[in-house]
Tab-separated table of C-alpha atoms in Angstrom:
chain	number	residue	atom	x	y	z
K	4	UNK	CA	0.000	0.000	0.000
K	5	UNK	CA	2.708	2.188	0.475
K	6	UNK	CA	3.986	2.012	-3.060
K	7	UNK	CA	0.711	3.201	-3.813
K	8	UNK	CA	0.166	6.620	-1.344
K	9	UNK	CA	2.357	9.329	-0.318
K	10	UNK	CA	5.963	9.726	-1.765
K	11	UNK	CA	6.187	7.147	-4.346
K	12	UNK	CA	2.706	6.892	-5.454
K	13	UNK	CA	4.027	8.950	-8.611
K	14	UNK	CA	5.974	6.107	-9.907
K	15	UNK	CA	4.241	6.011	-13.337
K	16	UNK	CA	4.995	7.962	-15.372
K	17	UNK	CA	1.418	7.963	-17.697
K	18	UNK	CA	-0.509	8.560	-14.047
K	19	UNK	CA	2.216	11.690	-13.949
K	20	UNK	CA	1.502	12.721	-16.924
K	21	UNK	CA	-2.254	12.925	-16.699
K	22	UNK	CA	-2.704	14.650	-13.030
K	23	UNK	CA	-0.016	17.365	-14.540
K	24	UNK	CA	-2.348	18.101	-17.810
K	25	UNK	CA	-5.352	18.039	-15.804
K	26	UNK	CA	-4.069	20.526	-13.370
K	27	UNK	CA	-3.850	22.577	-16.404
K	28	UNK	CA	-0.818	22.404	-17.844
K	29	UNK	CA	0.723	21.957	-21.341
K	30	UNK	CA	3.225	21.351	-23.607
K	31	UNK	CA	4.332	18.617	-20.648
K	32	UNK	CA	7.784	16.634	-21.323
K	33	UNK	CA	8.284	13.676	-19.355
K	34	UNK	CA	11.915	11.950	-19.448
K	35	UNK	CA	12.640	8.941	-16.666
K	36	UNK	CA	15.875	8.882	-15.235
K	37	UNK	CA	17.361	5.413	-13.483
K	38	UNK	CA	19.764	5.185	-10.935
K	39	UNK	CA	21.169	3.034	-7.952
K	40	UNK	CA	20.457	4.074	-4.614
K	41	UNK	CA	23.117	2.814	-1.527
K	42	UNK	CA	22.679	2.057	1.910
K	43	UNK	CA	25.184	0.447	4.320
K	44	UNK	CA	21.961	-2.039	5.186
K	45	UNK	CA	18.303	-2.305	5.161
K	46	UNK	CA	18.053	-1.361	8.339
K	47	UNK	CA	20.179	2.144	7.234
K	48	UNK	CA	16.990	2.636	4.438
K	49	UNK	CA	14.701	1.698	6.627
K	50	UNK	CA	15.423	4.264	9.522
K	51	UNK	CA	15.955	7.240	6.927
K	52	UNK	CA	12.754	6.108	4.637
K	53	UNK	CA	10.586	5.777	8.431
K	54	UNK	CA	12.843	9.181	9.396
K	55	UNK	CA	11.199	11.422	6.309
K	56	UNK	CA	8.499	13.993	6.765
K	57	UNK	CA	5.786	11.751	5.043
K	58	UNK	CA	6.293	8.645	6.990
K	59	UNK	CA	8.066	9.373	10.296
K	60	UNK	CA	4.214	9.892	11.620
K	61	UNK	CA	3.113	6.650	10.656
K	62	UNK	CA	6.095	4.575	11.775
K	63	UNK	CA	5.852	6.470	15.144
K	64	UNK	CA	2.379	5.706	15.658
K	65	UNK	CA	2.698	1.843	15.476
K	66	UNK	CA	4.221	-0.272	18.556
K	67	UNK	CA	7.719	-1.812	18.195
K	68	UNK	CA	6.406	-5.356	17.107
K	69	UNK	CA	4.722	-3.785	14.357
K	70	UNK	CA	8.465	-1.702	13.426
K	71	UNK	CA	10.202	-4.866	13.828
K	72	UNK	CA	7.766	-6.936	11.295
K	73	UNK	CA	8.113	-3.978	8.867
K	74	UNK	CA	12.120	-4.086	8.916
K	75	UNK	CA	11.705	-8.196	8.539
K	76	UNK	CA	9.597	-7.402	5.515
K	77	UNK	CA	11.873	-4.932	3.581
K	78	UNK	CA	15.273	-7.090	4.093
K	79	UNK	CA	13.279	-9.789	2.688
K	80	UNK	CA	12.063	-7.898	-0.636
K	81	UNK	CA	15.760	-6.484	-1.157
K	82	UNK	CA	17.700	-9.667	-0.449
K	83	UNK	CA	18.582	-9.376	-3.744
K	84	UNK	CA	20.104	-6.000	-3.707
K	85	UNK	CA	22.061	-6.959	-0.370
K	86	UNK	CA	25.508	-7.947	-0.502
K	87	UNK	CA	28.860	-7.449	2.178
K	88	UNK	CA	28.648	-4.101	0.611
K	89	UNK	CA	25.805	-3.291	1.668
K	90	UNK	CA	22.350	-2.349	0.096
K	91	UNK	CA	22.421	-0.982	-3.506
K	92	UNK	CA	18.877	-0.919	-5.808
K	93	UNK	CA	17.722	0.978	-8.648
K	94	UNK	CA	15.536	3.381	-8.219
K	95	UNK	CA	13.664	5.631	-11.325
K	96	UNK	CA	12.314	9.257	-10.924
K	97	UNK	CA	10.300	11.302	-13.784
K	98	UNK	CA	11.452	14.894	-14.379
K	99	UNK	CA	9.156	17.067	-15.835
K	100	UNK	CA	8.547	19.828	-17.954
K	101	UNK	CA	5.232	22.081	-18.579
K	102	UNK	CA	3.951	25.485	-18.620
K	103	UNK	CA	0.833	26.682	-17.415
């Protein structure tokens, strides 16, 4: 659900598109930029995702349990981007363009 509502819920880049022309504007240019993002662990993305403005209330309002299940959760979906490294996972944002 979280992919879904508040920070990231702009990840495609058609839905983009559409809520910027029906705000009003035009002559809208979309380009999609990829890029790896690094953490020494999950835990590290974990407490500076929870940490940001948009969820820090959220994270603070559930009980430790609930924390702990959550930081299970994400180490399991990026196993595959953990190494002795640490964390490393692409990550795509949309820049765009329009005028009103």
């Amino acid at each position: 659900a979280l992919l879904h509502t508040g920070p990231f819920s702009l990840g495609q880049a058609d839905v983009l598109s559409t809520l910027i022309a029906s705000a009003g504007f035009r002559d809208i240019t979309l380009q999609s930029a990829m890029q790896m993002v690094r953490f020494s662990s999950p835990e590290e993305f974990v407490q500076r995702y929870a940490a940001s403005p948009s969820l820090a209330g959220p994270v603070a309002q559930v009980d430790d349990h609930a924390r702990a299940a959550l930081l299970d959760e994400v180490r399991t979906a990026l196993q595959p981007y953990s190494s002795a490294e640490g964390l490393a996972f692409p990550i795509e944002a949309h820049l765009v363009r329009a005028r009103k």
